[in-house]
C-alpha atoms as a PDB file:
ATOM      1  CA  UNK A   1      32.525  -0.683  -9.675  1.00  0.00           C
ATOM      2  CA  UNK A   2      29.093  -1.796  -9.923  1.00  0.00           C
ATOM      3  CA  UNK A   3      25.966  -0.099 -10.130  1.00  0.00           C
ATOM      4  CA  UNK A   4      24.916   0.984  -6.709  1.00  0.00           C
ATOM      5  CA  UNK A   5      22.857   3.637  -4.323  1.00  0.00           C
ATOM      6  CA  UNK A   6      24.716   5.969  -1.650  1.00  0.00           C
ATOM      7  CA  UNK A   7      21.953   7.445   0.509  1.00  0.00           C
ATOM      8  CA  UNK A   8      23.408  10.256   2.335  1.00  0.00           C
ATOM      9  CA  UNK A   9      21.348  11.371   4.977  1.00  0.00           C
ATOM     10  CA  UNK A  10      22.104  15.029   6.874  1.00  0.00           C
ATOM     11  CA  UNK A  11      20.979  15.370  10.230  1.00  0.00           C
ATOM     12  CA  UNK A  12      18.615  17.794  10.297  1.00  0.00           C
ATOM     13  CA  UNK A  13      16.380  19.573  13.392  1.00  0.00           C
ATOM     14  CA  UNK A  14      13.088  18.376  11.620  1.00  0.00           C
ATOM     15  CA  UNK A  15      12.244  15.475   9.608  1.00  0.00           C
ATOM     16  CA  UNK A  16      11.123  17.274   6.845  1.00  0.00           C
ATOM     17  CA  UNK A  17      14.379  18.690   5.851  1.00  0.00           C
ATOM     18  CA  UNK A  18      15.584  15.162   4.957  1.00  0.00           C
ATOM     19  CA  UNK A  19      16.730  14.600   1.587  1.00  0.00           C
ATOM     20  CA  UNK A  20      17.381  11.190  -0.076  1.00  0.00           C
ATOM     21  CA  UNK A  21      19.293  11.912  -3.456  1.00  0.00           C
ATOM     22  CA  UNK A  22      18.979   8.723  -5.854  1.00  0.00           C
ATOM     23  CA  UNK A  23      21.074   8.986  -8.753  1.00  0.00           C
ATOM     24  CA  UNK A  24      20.520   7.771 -11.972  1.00  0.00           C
ATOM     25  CA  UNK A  25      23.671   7.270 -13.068  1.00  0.00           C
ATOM     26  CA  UNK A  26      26.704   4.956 -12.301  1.00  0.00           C
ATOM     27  CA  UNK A  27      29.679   5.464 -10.248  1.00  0.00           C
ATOM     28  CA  UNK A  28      30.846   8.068 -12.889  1.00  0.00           C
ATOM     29  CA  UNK A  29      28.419  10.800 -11.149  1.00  0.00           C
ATOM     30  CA  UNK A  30      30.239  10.000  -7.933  1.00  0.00           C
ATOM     31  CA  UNK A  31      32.431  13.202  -8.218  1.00  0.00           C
ATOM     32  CA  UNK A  32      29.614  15.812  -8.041  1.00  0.00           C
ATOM     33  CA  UNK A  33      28.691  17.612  -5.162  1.00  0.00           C
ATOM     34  CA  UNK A  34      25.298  17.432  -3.513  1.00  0.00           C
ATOM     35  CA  UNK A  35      24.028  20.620  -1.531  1.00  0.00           C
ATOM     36  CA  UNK A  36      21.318  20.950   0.365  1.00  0.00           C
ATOM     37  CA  UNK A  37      18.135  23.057  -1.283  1.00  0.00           C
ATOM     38  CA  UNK A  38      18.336  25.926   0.817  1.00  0.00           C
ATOM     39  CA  UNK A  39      14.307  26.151   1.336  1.00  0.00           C
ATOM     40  CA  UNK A  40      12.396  22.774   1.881  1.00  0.00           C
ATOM     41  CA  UNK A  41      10.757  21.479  -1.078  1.00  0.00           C
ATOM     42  CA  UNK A  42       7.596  21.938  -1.321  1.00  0.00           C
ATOM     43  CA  UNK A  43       5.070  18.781  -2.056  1.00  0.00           C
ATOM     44  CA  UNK A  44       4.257  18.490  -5.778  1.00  0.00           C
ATOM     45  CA  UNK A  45       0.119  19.921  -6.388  1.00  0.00           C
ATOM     46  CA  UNK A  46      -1.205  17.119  -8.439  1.00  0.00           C
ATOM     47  CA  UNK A  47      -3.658  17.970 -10.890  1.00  0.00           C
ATOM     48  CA  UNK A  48      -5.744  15.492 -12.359  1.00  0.00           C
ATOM     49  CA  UNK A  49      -6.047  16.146 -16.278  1.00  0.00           C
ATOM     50  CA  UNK A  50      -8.568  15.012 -18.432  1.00  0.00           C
ATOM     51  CA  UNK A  51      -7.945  14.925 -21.773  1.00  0.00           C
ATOM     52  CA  UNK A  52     -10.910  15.311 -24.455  1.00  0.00           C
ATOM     53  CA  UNK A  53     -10.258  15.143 -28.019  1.00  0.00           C
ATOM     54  CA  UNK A  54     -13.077  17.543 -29.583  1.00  0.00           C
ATOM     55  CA  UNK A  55     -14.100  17.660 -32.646  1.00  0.00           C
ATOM     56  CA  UNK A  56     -15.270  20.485 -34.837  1.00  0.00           C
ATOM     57  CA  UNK A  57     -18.900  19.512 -34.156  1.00  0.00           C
ATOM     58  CA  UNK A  58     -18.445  19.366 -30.399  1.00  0.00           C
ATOM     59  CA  UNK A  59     -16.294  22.788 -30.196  1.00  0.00           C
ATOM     60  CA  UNK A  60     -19.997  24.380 -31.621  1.00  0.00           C
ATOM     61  CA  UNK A  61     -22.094  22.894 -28.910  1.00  0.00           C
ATOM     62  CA  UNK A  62     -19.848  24.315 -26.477  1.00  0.00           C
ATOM     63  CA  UNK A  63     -20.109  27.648 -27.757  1.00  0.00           C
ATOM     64  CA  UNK A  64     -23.515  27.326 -27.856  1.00  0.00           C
ATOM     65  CA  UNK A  65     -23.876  26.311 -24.568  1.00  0.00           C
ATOM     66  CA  UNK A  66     -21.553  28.788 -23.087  1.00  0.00           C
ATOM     67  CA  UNK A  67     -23.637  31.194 -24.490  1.00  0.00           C
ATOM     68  CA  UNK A  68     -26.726  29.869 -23.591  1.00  0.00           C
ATOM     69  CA  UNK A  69     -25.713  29.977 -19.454  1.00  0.00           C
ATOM     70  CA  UNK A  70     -25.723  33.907 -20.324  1.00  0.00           C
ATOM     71  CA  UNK A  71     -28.903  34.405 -21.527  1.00  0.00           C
ATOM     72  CA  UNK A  72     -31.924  34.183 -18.633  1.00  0.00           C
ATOM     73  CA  UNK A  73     -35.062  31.876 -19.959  1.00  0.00           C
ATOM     74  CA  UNK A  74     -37.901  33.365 -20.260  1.00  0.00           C
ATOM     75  CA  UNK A  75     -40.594  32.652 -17.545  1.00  0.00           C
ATOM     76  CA  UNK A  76     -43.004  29.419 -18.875  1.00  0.00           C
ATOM     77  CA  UNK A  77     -46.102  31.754 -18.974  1.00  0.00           C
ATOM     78  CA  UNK A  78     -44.469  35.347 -20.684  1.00  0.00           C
ATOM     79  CA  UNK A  79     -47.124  34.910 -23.498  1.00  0.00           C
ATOM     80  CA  UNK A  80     -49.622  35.277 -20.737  1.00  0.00           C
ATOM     81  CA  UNK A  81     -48.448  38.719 -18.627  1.00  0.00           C
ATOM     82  CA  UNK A  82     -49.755  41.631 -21.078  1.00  0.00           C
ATOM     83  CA  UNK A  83     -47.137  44.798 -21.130  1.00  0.00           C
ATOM     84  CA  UNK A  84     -47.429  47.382 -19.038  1.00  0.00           C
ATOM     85  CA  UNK A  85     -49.584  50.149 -19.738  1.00  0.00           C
ATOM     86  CA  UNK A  86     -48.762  53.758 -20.012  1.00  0.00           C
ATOM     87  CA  UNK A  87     -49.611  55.804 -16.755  1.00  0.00           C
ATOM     88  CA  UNK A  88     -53.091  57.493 -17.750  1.00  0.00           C
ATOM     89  CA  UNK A  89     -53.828  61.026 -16.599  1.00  0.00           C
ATOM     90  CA  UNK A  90     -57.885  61.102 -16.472  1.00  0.00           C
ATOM     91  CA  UNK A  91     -58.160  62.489 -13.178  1.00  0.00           C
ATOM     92  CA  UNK A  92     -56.376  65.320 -13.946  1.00  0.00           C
ATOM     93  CA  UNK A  93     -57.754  66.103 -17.086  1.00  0.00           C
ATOM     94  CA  UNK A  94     -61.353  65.575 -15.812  1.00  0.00           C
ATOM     95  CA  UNK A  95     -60.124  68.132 -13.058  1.00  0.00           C
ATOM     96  CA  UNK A  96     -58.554  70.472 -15.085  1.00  0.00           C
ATOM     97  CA  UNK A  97     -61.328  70.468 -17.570  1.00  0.00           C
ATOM     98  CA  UNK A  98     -63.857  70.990 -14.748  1.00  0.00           C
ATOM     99  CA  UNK A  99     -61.599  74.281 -13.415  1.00  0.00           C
ATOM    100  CA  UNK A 100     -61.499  75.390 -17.071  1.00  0.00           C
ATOM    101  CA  UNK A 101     -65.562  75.253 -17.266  1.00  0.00           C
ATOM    102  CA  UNK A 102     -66.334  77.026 -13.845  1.00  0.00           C
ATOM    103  CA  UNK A 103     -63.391  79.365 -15.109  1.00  0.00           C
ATOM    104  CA  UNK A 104     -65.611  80.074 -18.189  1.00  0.00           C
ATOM    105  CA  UNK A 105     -69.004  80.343 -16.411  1.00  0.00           C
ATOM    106  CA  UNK A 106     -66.931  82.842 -13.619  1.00  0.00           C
ATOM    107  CA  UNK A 107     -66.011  84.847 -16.225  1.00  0.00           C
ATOM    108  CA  UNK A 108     -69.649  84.429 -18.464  1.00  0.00           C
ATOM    109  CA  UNK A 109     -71.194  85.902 -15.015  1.00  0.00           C
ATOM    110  CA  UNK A 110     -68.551  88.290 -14.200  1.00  0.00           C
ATOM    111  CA  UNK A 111     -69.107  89.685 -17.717  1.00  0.00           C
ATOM    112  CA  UNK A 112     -72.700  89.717 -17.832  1.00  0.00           C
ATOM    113  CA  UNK A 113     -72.914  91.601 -14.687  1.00  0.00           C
ATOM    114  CA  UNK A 114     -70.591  94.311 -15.607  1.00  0.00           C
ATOM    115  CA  UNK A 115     -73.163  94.655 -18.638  1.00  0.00           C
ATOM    116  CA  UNK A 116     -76.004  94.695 -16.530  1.00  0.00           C
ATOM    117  CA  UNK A 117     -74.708  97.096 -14.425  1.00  0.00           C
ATOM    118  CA  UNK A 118     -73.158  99.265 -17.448  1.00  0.00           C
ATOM    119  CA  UNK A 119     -76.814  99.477 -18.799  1.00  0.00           C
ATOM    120  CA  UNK A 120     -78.560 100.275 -15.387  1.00  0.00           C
ATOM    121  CA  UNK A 121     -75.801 103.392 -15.077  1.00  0.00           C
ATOM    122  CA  UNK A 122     -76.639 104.188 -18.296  1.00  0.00           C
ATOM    123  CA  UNK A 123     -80.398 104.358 -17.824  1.00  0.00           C
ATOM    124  CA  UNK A 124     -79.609 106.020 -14.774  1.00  0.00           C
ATOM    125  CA  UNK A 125     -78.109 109.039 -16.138  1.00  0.00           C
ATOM    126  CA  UNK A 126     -80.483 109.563 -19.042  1.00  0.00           C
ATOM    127  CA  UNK A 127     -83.542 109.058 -16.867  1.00  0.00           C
ATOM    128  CA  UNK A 128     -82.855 110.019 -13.722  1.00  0.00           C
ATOM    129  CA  UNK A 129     -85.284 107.811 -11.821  1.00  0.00           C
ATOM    130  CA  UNK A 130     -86.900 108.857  -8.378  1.00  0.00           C
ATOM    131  CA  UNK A 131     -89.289 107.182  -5.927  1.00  0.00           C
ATOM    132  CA  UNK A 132     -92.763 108.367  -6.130  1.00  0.00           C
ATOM    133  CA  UNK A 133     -94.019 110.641  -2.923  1.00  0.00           C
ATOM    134  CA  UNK A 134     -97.104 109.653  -1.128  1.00  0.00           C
ATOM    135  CA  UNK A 135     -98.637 111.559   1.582  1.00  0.00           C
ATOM    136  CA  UNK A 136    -102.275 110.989   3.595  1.00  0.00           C
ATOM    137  CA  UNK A 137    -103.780 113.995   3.795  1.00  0.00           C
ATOM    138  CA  UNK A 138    -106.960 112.947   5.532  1.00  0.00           C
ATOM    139  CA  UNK A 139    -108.469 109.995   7.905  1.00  0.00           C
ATOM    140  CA  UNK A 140    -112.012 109.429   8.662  1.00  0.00           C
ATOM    141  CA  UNK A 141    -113.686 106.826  10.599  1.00  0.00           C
ATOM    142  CA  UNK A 142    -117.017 105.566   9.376  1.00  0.00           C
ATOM    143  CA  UNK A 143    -117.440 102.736  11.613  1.00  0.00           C
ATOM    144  CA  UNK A 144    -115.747 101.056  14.986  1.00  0.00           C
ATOM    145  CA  UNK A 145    -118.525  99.366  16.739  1.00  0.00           C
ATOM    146  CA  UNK A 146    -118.030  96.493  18.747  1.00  0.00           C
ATOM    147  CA  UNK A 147    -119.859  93.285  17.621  1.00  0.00           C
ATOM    148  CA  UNK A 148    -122.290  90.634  20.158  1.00  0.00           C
ATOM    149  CA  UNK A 149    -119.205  88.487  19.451  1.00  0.00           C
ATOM    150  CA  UNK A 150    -117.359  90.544  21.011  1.00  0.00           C
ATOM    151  CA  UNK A 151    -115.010  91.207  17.985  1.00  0.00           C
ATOM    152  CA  UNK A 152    -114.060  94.645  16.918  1.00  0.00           C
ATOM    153  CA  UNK A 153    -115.021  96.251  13.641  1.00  0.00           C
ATOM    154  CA  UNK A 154    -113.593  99.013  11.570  1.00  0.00           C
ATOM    155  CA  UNK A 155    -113.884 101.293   8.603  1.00  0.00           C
ATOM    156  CA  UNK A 156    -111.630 104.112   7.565  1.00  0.00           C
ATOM    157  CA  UNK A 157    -111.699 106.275   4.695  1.00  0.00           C
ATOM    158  CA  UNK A 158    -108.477 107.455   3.976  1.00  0.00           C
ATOM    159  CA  UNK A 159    -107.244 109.996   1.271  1.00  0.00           C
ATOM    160  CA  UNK A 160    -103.680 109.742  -0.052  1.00  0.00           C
ATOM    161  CA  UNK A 161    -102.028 112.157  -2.408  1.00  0.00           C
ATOM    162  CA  UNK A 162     -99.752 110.095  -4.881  1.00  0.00           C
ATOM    163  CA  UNK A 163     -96.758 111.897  -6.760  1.00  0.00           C
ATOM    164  CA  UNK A 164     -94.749 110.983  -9.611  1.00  0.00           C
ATOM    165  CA  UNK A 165     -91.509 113.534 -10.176  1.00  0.00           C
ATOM    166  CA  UNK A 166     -90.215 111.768 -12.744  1.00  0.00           C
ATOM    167  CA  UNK A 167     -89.789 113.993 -16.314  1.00  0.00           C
ATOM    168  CA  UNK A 168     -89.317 110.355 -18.271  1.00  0.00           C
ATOM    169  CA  UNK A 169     -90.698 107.657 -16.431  1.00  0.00           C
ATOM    170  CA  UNK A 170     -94.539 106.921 -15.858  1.00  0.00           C
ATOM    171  CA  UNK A 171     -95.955 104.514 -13.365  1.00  0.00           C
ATOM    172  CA  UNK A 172     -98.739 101.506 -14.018  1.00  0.00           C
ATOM    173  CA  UNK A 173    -100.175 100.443 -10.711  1.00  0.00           C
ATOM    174  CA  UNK A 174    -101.046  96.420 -10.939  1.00  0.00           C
ATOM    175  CA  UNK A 175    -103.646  94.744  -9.013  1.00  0.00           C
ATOM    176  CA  UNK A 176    -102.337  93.015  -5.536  1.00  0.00           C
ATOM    177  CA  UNK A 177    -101.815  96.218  -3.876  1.00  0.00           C
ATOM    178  CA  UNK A 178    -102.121  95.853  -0.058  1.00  0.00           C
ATOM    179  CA  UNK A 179    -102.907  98.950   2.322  1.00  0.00           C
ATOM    180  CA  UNK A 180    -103.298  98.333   6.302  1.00  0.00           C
ATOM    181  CA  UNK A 181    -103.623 100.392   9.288  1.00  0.00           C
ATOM    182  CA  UNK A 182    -102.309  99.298  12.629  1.00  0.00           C
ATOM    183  CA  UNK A 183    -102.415 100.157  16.413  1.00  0.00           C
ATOM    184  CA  UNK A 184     -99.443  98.900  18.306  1.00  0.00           C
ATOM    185  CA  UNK A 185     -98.774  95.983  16.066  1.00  0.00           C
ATOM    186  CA  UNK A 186    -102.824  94.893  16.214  1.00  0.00           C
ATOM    187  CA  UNK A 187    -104.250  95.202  12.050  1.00  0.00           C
ATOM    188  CA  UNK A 188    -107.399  97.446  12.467  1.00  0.00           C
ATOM    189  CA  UNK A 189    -108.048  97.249   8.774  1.00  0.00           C
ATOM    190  CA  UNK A 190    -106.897  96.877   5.122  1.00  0.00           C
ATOM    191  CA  UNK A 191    -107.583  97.566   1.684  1.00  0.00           C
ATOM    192  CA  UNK A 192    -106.305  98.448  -1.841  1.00  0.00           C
ATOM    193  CA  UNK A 193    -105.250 100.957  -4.552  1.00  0.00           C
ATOM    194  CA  UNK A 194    -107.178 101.086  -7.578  1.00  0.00           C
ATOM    195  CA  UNK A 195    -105.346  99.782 -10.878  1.00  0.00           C
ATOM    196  CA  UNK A 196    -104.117 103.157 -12.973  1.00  0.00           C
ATOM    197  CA  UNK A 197    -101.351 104.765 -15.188  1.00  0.00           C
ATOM    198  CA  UNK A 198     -99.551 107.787 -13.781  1.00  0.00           C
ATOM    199  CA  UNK A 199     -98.143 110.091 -16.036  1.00  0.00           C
ATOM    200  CA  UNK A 200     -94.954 112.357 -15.812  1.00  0.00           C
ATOM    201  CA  UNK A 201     -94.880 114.738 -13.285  1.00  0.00           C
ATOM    202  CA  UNK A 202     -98.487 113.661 -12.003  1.00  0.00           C
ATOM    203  CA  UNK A 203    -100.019 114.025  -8.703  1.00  0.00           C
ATOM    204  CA  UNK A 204    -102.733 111.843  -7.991  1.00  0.00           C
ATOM    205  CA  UNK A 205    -105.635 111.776  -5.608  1.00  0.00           C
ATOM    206  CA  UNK A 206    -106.393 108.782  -4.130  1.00  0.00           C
ATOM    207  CA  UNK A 207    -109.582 107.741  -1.648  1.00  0.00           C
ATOM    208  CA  UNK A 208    -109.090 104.600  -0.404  1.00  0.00           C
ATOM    209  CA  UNK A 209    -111.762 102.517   1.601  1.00  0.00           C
ATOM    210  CA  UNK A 210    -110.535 100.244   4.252  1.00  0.00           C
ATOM    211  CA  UNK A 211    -112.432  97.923   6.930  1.00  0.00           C
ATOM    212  CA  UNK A 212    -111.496  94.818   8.740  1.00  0.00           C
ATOM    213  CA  UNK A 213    -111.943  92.978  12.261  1.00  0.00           C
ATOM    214  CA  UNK A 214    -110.528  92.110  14.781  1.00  0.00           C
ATOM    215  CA  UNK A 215    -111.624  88.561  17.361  1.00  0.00           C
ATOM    216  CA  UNK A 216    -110.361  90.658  20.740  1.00  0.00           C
ATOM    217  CA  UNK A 217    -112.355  93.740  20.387  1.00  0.00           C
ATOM    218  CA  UNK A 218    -113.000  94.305  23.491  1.00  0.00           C
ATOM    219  CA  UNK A 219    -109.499  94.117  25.188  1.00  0.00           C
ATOM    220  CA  UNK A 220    -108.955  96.788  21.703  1.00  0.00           C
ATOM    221  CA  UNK A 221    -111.369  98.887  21.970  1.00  0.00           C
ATOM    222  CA  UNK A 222    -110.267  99.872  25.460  1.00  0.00           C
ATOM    223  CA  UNK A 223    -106.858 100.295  24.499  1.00  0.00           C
ATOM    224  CA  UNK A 224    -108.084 102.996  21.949  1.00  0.00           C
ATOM    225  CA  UNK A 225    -109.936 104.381  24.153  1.00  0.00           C
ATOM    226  CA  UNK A 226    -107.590 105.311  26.806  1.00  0.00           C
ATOM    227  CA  UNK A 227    -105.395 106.077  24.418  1.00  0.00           C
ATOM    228  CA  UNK A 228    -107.646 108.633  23.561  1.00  0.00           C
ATOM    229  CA  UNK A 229    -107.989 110.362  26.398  1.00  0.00           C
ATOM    230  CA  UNK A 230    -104.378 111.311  25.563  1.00  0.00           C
ATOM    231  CA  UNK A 231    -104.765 113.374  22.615  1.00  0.00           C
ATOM    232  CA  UNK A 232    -102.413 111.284  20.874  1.00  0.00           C
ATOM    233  CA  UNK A 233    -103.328 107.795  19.052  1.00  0.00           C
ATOM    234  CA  UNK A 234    -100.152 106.615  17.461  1.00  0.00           C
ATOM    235  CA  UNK A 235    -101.571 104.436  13.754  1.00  0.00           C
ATOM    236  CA  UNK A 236     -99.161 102.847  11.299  1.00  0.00           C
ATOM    237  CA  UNK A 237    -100.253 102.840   8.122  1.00  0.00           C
ATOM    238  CA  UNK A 238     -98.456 100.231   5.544  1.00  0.00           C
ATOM    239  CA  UNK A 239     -97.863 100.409   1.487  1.00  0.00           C
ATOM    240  CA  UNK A 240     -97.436  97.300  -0.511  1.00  0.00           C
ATOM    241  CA  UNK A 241     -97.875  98.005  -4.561  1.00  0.00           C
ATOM    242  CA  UNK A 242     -96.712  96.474  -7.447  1.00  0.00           C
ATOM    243  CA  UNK A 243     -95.792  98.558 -10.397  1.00  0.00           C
ATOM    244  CA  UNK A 244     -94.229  98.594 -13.642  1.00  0.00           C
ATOM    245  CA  UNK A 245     -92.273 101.379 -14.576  1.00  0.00           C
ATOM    246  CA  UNK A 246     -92.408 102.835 -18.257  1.00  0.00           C
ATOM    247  CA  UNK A 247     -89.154 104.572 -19.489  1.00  0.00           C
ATOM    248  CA  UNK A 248     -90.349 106.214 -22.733  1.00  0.00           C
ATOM    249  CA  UNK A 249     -91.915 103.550 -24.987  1.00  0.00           C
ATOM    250  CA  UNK A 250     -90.142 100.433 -22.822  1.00  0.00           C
ATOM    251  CA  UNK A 251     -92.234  98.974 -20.297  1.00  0.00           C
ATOM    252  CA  UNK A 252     -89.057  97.323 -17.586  1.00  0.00           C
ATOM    253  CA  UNK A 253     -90.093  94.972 -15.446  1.00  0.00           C
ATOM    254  CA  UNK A 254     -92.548  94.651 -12.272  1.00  0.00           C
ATOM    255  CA  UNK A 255     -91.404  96.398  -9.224  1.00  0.00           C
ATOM    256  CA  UNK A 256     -92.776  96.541  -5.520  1.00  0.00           C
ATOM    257  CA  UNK A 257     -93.108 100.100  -3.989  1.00  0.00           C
ATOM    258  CA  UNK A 258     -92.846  99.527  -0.011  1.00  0.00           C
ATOM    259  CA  UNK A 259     -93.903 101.926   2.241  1.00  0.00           C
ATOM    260  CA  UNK A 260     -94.933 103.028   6.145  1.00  0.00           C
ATOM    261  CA  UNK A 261     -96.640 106.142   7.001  1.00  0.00           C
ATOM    262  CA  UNK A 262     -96.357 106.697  11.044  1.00  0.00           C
ATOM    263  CA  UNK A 263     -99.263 108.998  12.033  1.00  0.00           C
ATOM    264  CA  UNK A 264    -100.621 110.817  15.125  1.00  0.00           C
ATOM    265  CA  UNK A 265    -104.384 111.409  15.440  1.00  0.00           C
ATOM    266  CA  UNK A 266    -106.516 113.320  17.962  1.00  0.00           C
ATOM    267  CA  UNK A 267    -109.285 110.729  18.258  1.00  0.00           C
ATOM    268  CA  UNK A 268    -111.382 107.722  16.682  1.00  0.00           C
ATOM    269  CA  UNK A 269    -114.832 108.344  17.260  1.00  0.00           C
ATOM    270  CA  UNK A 270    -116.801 107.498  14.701  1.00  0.00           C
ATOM    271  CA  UNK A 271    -118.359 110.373  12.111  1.00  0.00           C
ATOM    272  CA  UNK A 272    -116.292 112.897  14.001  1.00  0.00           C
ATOM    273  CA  UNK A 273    -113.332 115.099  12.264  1.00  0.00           C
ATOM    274  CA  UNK A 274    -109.742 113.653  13.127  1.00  0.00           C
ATOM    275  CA  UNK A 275    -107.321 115.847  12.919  1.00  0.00           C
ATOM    276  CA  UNK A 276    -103.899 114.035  11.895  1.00  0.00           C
ATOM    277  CA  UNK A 277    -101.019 116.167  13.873  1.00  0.00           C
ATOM    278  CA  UNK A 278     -98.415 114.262  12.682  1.00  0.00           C
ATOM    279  CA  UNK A 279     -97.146 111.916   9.703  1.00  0.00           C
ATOM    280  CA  UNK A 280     -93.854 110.689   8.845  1.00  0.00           C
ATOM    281  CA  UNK A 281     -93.584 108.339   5.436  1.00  0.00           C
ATOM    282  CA  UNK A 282     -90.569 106.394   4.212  1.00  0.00           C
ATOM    283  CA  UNK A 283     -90.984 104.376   0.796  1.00  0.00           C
ATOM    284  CA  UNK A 284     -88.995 101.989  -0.985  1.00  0.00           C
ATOM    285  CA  UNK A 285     -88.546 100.276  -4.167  1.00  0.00           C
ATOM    286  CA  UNK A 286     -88.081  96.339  -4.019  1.00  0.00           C
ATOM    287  CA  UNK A 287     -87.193  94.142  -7.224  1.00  0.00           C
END
């Protein structure tokens, strides 16, 4: 027989399942059996291959360049951007020095006063300290006329008794002592202590000269003198003196001895005897 092509065709549901079987050999290949593929063939994927001969050389460069797509380039200006500094701490060290310094002066203070105070106790007990005693024992009036200018004028001559009770401690009076009388908070007159040195356990009599005036004398003067018809003339009499104390050999620093004497007289007329019926003195010390 000669060479020739049986197409057998089985009727199928669907065109796809159609099968045309070409042989490639004669007549001899007549006796085997064709079956039908049991699951449609599936389309051939056709892949389009390039072929590249490479060379030593060119298997380098694509090493190189494999490598290269891993590794990010740098930006054009990195020499420019500086690296970053180290987080700096200066406003906490400027605040923590600061809290160590007022720390220091706290404590500088803190100390210094506990000194101070240690030596004041100390002086304390070995001295003993008290507040001299003052006391007026007498008031006279040597003047209280009333002027053309209708002003009033005074002069009182007053005697004070000064004590010191200290067994350690003596007293220098300084200059800038101030001594006023007043009548229901209206200054009749003032004067001064004289400058001296009181000794230990010292009493010392003082006679102290005072005169002022006063631009509404005559609304004052007849104050005073219906007062007077009372009995009972109320006068404030006020201490200012500035002393230095002496314990032993050391001469401390200046002090102020403050003072008010309240006293009740029978009358003001002038060149008479007053009789002071009552006094009542309070003093002070003032650094």
């Amino acid at each position: 027989m000669g060479d020739h092509t049986i197409n057998k065709v089985y009727p199928m549901a669907d065109a796809k399942s159609r099968v045309t079987v070409t042989p490639a050999q004669p007549s001899s290949s007549l006796g085997h059996h064709l079956r039908p593929p049991s699951e449609p063939p599936q389309p051939p994927q056709t892949k389009t291959m390039h072929t590249h001969t490479q060379t030593n050389g060119d298997q380098k460069i694509n090493k190189i360049h494999a490598n290269a797509k891993s590794v990010v380039a740098p930006p054009l200006n990195h020499h420019l951007r500086r690296p970053p500094l180290p987080p700096t701490h200066t406003k906490k060290q400027k605040r923590s020095s600061c809290c160590k310094c007022i720390c220091w002066t706290l404590c500088m203070l803190i100390t210094l006063l506990i000194i101070f105070a240690a030596i004041i106790g100390i002086l304390y007990l070995v001295f003993k300290p008290k507040i001299p005693n003052y006391s007026v024992d007498r008031l006279t009036i040597s003047q209280l006329t009333l002027n053309l200018d209708l002003s009033l004028y005074a002069r009182f001559n007053v005697q004070i008794t000064a004590t010191n009770p200290n067994k350690k401690i003596g007293i220098f009076y300084q200059k800038g002592s101030h001594l006023s009388v007043w009548y229901k908070n209206t200054n009749l007159c003032q004067g001064s202590l004289p400058v001296f040195y009181q000794g230990h356990q010292n009493k010392t009599v003082l006679n102290v000269a005072l005169s002022g005036q006063n631009q509404y004398g005559r609304t004052l003067l007849a104050a005073l003198q219906e007062q007077q018809q009372t009995g009972q003339i109320p006068l404030d009499l006020k201490v200012d003196v500035p002393v230095k104390i002496e314990l032993g050999k050391l001469k401390l620093m200046k002090v102020r001895i403050l003072g008010k004497c309240m006293l009740v007289v029978d009358n003001l007329s002038a060149n008479n005897k007053i009789s002071i019926k009552a006094t009542s003195c309070k003093f002070r010390l003032k650094l």
